[in-house]
Structures are given as structure tokens and as C-alpha cells.
mmCIF file of C-alpha atoms in Angstrom:
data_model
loop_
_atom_site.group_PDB
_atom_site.id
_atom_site.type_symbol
_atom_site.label_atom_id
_atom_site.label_comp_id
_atom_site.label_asym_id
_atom_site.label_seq_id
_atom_site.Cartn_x
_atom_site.Cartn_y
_atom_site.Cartn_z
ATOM 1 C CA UNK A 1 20.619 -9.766 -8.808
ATOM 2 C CA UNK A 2 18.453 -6.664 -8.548
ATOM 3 C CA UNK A 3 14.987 -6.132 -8.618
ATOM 4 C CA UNK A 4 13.665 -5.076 -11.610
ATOM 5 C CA UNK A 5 9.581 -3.928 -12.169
ATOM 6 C CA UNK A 6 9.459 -5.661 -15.661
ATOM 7 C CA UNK A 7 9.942 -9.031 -14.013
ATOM 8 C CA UNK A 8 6.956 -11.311 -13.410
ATOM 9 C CA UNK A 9 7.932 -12.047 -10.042
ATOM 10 C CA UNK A 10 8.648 -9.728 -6.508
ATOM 11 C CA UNK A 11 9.722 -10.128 -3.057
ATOM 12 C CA UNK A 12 8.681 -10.024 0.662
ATOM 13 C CA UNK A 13 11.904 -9.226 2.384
ATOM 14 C CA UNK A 14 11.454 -10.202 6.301
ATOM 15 C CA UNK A 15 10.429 -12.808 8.120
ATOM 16 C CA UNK A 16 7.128 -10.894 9.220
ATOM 17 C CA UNK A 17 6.611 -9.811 5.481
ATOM 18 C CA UNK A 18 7.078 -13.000 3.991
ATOM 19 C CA UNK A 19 4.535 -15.113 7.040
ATOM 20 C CA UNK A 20 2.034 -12.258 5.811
ATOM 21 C CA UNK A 21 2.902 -13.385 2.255
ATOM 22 C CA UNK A 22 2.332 -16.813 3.199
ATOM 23 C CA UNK A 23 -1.064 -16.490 5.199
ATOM 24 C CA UNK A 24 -2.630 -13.686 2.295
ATOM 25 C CA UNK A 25 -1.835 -15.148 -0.991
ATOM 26 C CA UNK A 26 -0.596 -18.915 -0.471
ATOM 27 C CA UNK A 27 -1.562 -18.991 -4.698
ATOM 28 C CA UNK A 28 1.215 -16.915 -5.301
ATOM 29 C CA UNK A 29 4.038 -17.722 -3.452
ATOM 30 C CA UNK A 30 7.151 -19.150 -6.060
ATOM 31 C CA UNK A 31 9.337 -19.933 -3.249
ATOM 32 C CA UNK A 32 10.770 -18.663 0.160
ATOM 33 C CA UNK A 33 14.536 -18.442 0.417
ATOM 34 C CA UNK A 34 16.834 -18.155 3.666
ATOM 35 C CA UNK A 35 20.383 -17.036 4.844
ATOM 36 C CA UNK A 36 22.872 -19.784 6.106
ATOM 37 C CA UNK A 37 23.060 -17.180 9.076
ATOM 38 C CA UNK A 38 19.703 -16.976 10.134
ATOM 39 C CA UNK A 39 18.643 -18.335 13.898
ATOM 40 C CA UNK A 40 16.534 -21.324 13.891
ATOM 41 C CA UNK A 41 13.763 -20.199 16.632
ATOM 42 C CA UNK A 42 9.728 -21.792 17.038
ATOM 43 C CA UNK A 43 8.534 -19.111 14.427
ATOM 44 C CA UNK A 44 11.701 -19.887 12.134
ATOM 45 C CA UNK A 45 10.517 -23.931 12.498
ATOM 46 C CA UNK A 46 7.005 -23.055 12.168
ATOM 47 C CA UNK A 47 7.664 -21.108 8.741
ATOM 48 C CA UNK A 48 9.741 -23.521 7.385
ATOM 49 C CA UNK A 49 7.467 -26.638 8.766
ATOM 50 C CA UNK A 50 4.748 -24.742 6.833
ATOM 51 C CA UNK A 51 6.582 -24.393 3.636
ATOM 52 C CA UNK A 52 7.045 -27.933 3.807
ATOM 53 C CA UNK A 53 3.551 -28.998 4.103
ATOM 54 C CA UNK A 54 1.877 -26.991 1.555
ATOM 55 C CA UNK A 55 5.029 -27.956 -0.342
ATOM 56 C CA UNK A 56 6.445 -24.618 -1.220
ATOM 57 C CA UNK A 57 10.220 -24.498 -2.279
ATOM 58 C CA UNK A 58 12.491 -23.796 0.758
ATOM 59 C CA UNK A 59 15.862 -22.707 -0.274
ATOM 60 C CA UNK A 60 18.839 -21.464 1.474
ATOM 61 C CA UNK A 61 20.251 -18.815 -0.819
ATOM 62 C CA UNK A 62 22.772 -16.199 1.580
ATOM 63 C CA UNK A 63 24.229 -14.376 -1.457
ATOM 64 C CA UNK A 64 20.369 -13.669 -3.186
ATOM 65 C CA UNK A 65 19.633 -12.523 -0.153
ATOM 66 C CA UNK A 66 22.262 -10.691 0.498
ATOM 67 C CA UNK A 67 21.663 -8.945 -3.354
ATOM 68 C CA UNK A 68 17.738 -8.071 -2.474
ATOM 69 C CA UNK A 69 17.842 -6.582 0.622
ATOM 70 C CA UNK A 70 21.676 -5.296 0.687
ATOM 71 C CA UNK A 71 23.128 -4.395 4.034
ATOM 72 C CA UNK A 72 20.166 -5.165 6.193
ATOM 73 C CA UNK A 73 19.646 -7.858 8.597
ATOM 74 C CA UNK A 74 17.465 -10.255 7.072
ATOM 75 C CA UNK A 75 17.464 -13.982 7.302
ATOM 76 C CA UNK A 76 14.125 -14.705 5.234
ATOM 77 C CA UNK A 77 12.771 -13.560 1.570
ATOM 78 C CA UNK A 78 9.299 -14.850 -0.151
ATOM 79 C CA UNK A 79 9.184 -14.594 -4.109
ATOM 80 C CA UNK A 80 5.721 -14.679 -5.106
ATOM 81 C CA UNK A 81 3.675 -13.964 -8.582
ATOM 82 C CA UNK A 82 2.973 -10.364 -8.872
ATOM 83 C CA UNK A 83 -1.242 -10.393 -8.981
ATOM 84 C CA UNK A 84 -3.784 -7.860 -9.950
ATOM 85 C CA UNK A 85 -6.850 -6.831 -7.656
ATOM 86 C CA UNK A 86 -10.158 -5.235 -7.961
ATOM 87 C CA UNK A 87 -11.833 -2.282 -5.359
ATOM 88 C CA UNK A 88 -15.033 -2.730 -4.339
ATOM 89 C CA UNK A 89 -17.760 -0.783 -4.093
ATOM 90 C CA UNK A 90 -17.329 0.450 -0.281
ATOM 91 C CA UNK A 91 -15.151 3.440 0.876
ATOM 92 C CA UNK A 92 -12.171 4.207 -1.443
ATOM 93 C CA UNK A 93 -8.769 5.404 -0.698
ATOM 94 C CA UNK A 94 -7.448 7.538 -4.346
ATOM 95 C CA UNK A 95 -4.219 8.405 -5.050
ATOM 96 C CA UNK A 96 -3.081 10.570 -7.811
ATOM 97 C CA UNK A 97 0.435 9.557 -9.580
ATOM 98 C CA UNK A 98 1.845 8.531 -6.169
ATOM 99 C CA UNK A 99 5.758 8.508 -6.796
ATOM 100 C CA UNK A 100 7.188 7.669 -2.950
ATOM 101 C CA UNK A 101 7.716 4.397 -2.082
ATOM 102 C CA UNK A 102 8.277 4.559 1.707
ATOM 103 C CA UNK A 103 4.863 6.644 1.576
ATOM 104 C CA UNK A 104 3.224 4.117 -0.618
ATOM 105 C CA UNK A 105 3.943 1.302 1.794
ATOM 106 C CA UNK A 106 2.719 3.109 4.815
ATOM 107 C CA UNK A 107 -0.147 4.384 3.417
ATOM 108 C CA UNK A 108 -1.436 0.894 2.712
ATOM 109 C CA UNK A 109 -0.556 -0.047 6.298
ATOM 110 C CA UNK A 110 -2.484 2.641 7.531
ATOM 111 C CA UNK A 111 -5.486 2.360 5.592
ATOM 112 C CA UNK A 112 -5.420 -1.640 6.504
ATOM 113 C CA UNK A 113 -5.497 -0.263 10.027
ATOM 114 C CA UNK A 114 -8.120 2.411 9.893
ATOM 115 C CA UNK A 115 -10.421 0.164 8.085
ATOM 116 C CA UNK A 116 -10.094 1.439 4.488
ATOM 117 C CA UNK A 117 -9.323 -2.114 2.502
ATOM 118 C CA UNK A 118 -9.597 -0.749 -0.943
ATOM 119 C CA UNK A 119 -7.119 1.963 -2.558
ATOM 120 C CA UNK A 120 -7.072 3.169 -6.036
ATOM 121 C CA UNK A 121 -4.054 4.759 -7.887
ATOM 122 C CA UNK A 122 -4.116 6.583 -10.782
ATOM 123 C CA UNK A 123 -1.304 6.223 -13.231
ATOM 124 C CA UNK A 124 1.749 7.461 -13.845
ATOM 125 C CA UNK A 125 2.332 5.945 -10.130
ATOM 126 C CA UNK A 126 4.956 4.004 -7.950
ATOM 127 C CA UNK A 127 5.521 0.564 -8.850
ATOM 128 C CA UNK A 128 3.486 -1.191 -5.684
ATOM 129 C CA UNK A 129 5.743 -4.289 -6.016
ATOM 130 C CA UNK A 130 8.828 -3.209 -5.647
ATOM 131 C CA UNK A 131 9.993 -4.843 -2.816
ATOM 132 C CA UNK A 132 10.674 -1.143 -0.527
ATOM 133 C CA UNK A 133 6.655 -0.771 -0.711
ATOM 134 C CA UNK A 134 6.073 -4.600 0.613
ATOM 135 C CA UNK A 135 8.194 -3.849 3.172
ATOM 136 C CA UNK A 136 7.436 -0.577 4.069
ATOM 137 C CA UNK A 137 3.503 -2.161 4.210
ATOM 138 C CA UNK A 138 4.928 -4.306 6.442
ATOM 139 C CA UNK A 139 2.861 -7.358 4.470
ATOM 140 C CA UNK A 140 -0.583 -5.781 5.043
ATOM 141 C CA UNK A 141 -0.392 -5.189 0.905
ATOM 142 C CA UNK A 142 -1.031 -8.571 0.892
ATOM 143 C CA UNK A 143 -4.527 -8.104 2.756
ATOM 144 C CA UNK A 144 -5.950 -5.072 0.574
ATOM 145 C CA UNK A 145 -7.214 -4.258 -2.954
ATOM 146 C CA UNK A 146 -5.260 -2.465 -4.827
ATOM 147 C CA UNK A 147 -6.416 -1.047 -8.544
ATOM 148 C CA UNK A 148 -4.442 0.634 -11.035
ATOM 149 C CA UNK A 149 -6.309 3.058 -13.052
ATOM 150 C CA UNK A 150 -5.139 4.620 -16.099
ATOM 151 C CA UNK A 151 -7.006 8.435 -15.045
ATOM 152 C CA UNK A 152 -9.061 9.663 -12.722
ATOM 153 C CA UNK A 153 -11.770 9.851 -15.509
ATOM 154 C CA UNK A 154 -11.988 5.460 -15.328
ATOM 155 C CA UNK A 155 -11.996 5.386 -12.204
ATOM 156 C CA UNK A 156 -14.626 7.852 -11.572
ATOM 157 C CA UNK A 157 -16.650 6.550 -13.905
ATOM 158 C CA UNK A 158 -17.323 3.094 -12.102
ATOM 159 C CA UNK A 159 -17.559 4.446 -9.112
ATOM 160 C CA UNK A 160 -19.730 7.967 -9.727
ATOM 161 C CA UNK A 161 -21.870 7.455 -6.628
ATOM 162 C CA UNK A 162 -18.635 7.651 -3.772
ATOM 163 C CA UNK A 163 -18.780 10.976 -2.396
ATOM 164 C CA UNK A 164 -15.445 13.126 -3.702
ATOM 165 C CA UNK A 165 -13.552 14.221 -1.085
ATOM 166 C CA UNK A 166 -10.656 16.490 -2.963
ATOM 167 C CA UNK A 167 -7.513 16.946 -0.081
ATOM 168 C CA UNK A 168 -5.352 20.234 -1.389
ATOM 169 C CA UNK A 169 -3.365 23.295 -0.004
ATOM 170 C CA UNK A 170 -6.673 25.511 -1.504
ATOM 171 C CA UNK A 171 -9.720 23.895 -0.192
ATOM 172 C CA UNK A 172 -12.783 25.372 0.799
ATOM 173 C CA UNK A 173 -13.428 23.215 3.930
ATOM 174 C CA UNK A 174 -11.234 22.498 7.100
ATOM 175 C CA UNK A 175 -11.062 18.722 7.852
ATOM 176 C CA UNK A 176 -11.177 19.219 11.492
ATOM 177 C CA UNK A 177 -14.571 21.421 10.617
ATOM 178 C CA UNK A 178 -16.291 18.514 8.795
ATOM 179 C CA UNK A 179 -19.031 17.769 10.272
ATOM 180 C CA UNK A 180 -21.149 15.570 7.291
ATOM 181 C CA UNK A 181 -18.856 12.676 6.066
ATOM 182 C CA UNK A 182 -21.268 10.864 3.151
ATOM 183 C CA UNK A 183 -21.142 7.241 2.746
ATOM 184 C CA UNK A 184 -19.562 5.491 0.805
ATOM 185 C CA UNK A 185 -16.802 8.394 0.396
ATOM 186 C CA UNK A 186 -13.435 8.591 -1.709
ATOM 187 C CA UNK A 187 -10.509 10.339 -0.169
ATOM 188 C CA UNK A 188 -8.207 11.832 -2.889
ATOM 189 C CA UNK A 189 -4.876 12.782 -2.612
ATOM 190 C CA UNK A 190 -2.262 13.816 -5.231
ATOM 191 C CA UNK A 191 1.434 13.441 -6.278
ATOM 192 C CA UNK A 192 3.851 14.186 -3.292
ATOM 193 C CA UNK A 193 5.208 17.124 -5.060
ATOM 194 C CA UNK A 194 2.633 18.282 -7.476
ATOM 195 C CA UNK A 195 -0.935 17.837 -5.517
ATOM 196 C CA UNK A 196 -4.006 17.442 -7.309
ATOM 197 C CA UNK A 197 -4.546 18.379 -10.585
ATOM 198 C CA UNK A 198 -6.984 21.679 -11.247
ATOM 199 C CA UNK A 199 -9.235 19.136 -13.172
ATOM 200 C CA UNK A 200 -9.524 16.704 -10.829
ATOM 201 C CA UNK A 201 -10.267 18.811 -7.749
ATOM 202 C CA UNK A 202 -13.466 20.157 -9.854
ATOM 203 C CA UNK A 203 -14.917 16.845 -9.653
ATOM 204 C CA UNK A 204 -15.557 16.931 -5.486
ATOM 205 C CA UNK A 205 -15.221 19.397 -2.500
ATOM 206 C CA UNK A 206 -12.246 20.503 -1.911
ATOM 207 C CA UNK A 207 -11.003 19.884 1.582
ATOM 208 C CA UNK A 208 -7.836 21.525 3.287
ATOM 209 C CA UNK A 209 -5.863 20.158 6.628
ATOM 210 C CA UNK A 210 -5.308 22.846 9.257
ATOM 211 C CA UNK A 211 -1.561 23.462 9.522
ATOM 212 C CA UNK A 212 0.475 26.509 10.801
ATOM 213 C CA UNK A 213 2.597 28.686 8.874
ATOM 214 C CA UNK A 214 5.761 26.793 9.517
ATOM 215 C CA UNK A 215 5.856 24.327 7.065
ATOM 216 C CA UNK A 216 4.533 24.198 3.443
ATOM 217 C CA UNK A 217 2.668 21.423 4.136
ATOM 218 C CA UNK A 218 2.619 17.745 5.836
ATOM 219 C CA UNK A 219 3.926 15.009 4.113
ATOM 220 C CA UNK A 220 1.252 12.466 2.250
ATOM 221 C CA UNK A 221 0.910 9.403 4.186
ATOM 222 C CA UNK A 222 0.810 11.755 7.686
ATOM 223 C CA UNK A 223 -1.789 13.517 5.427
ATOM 224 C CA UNK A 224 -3.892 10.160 4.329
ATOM 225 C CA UNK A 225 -3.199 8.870 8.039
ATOM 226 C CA UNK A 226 -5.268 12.487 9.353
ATOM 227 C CA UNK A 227 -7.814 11.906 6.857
ATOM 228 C CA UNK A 228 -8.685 8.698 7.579
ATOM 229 C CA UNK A 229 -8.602 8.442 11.179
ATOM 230 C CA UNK A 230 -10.982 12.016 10.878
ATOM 231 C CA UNK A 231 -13.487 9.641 8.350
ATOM 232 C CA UNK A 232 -13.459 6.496 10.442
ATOM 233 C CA UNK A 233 -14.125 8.240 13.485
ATOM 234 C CA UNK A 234 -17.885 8.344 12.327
#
């Protein structure tokens, strides 16, 4: 079996994952599955003991396993109900048609680290579910709001008072020269590829992130991880 984004159902692979899973979004949980050769240690017991109690289904299934992750080592997978989420009104996150899931996976770590806990993606975008971007988040996308958005136009229309902070090759302003970070502030990026598009980056100032000439530029979750560490140091 393969994972497919149409299904109603996705999966933490990993033990740390799948205890994230567990602690986040009990609700959703459908089952947690393990290998015939993983080692029984305190955390193993404790997972399973807790599975038990709040009567979760605790199967040993080596070949599913074996199907989901493929050659890696891992012992434990949680299935659980994919879920939608809402972004507050606070300091946003805003990615446009993100298409990378290793990126998208960091990126939510990162912002769950730097204090950002509510990201917005405009569509066309990278299935979140898929089970590369849970485990590149390492679980945390279990602890932050995520909202799909069908353009940049619906999202900025709830959310017209966040100060636009537009991140491409062209922009006026050096990051590392920003002195005045508004509150609360959205911090877009754009496809991996592509950037920004021309009608988006109207709507805010346009900010640029000092580089040399030796690369074309840095890749987008380094990019969002220089951003936000520059906006949450004020």
C-alpha cells in the first residue's frame, strides 16, 4: 500500500512523530501500528501502555510498515484523520503555491520554533499530509494552524490589517537593514522555483535577503528560517 492524497486518512511515520501525533490531536488518531522487529524500551511501553488506556487500536503490522516508509528504519506508524485548521489573527507565516515537501515540513518546524504558530498557503500547493511533510515537521504540524487558501486575494481579505512583508530577488529593502517590523506582520514567500507573483508583491513592501553573487539565491525554508529569526528578534 502507498499513500495516496485522495484518501481520508495519513500517517506519522516514527516513533517521535507518531508520540507528537498522540499528545496534539488524540481526536484524530485511527490507530498506531508497529513492526514485529521493533525494541521494546520504557518509551516503546509507555506508547503502547498509552494506546491502551485511551483505547486506541495497537496493531503489529511489519509488511504496512514496511510499504509506508520503505527502506527506512522504523518500528512505529500513527494513522490519524486528516483535519482542517484555522489562522488566527496574530503574526502570519504565507506561502505562495509551495511545491517541496522536505521544505514544507521544515518550514513548519521552524516557524513552531521561532514562535510563528499560524501559516497560510495559497493554492496550487504541496499536499501538507503526505506523510514526507509530517515527518520532515518532525510532528510539530501537529501543534500549528495551518489554512489553505484558494488566492492570495481570500486570504488578504480577512486579514487586511497584517503588515505585508513581500520576500523576492527585487526588493526595495534589505532584511538585515530593517529596522521597523509592524505588528501583527505577514511574511510572504513564493513557489520554490517561480517566487512571488508581480501581483502579489504590489500588495506589501518588497523585501530582499542579502546574498553574494555566488548563488542565485538561498533555498526557501533557509529563506523563511532568516526571516523569521530577523522578525522574532524584536
Amino acid at each position: 500500500m502507498k499513500y495516496d492524497k485522495k484518501q481520508s486518512t495519513s500517517f506519522a511515520i516514527g516513533m517521535f512523530a507518531t508520540l507528537e501525533l498522540l499528545t496534539n490531536k488524540l481526536e484524530n488518531v485511527v490507530g498506531v501500528y508497529y513492526s514485529s522487529k521493533i525494541k521494546i524500551n520504557d518509551k516503546v511501553k509507555e506508547l503502547f501502555d498509552f494506546c491502551k488506556q485511551n483505547k486506541i487500536p495497537l496493531l503489529e503490522r511489519t509488511k504496512f510498515i514496511e510499504s509506508i516508509a520503505g527502506k527506512e528504519n522504523v518500528f512505529i506508524i500513527g494513522e490519524f484523520k486528516k483535519y482542517s485548521s484555522s489562522i488566527q489573527n496574530d503574526n502570519h507565516l504565507v506561502l505562495v503555491n509551495p511545491s517541496d515537501m522536505g521544505n514544507m515540513g521544515t518550514i513548519i518546524r521552524t516557524c513552531l520554533g521561532l514562535d510563528i504558530n499560524n501559516i497560510a498557503i495559497i493554492k496550487p500547493c504541496v499536499d501538507i499530509f503526505d506523510p514526507k511533510v509530517i515527518r520532515a515537521s518532525q510532528g510539530a504540524i501537529f501543534k500549528i494552524n495551518i489554512q489553505l487558501f484558494e488566492s492570495f486575494e481570500e486570504y488578504n481579505k480577512l486579514f487586511n490589517k497584517n503588515k505585508k512583508y513581500m520576500f523576492c530577488l527585487d526588493g526595495n529593502l534589505e532584511l538585515q537593514n530593517l529596522n521597523t517590523k509592524e505588528k501583527p506582520f505577514s511574511l510572504i514567500f513564493g513557489n520554490e522555483s517561480s517566487g512571488l507573483p508581480n501581483e502579489v508583491t504590489k500588495q506589501g513592501l518588497k523585501i530582499k535577503i542579502r546574498q553574494s553573487n555566488n548563488i542565485d539565491s538561498f533555498n526557501l525554508a533557509i529563506s523563511v528560517a532568516m526571516a523569521l529569526y530577523e522578525f522574532n528578534r524584536y
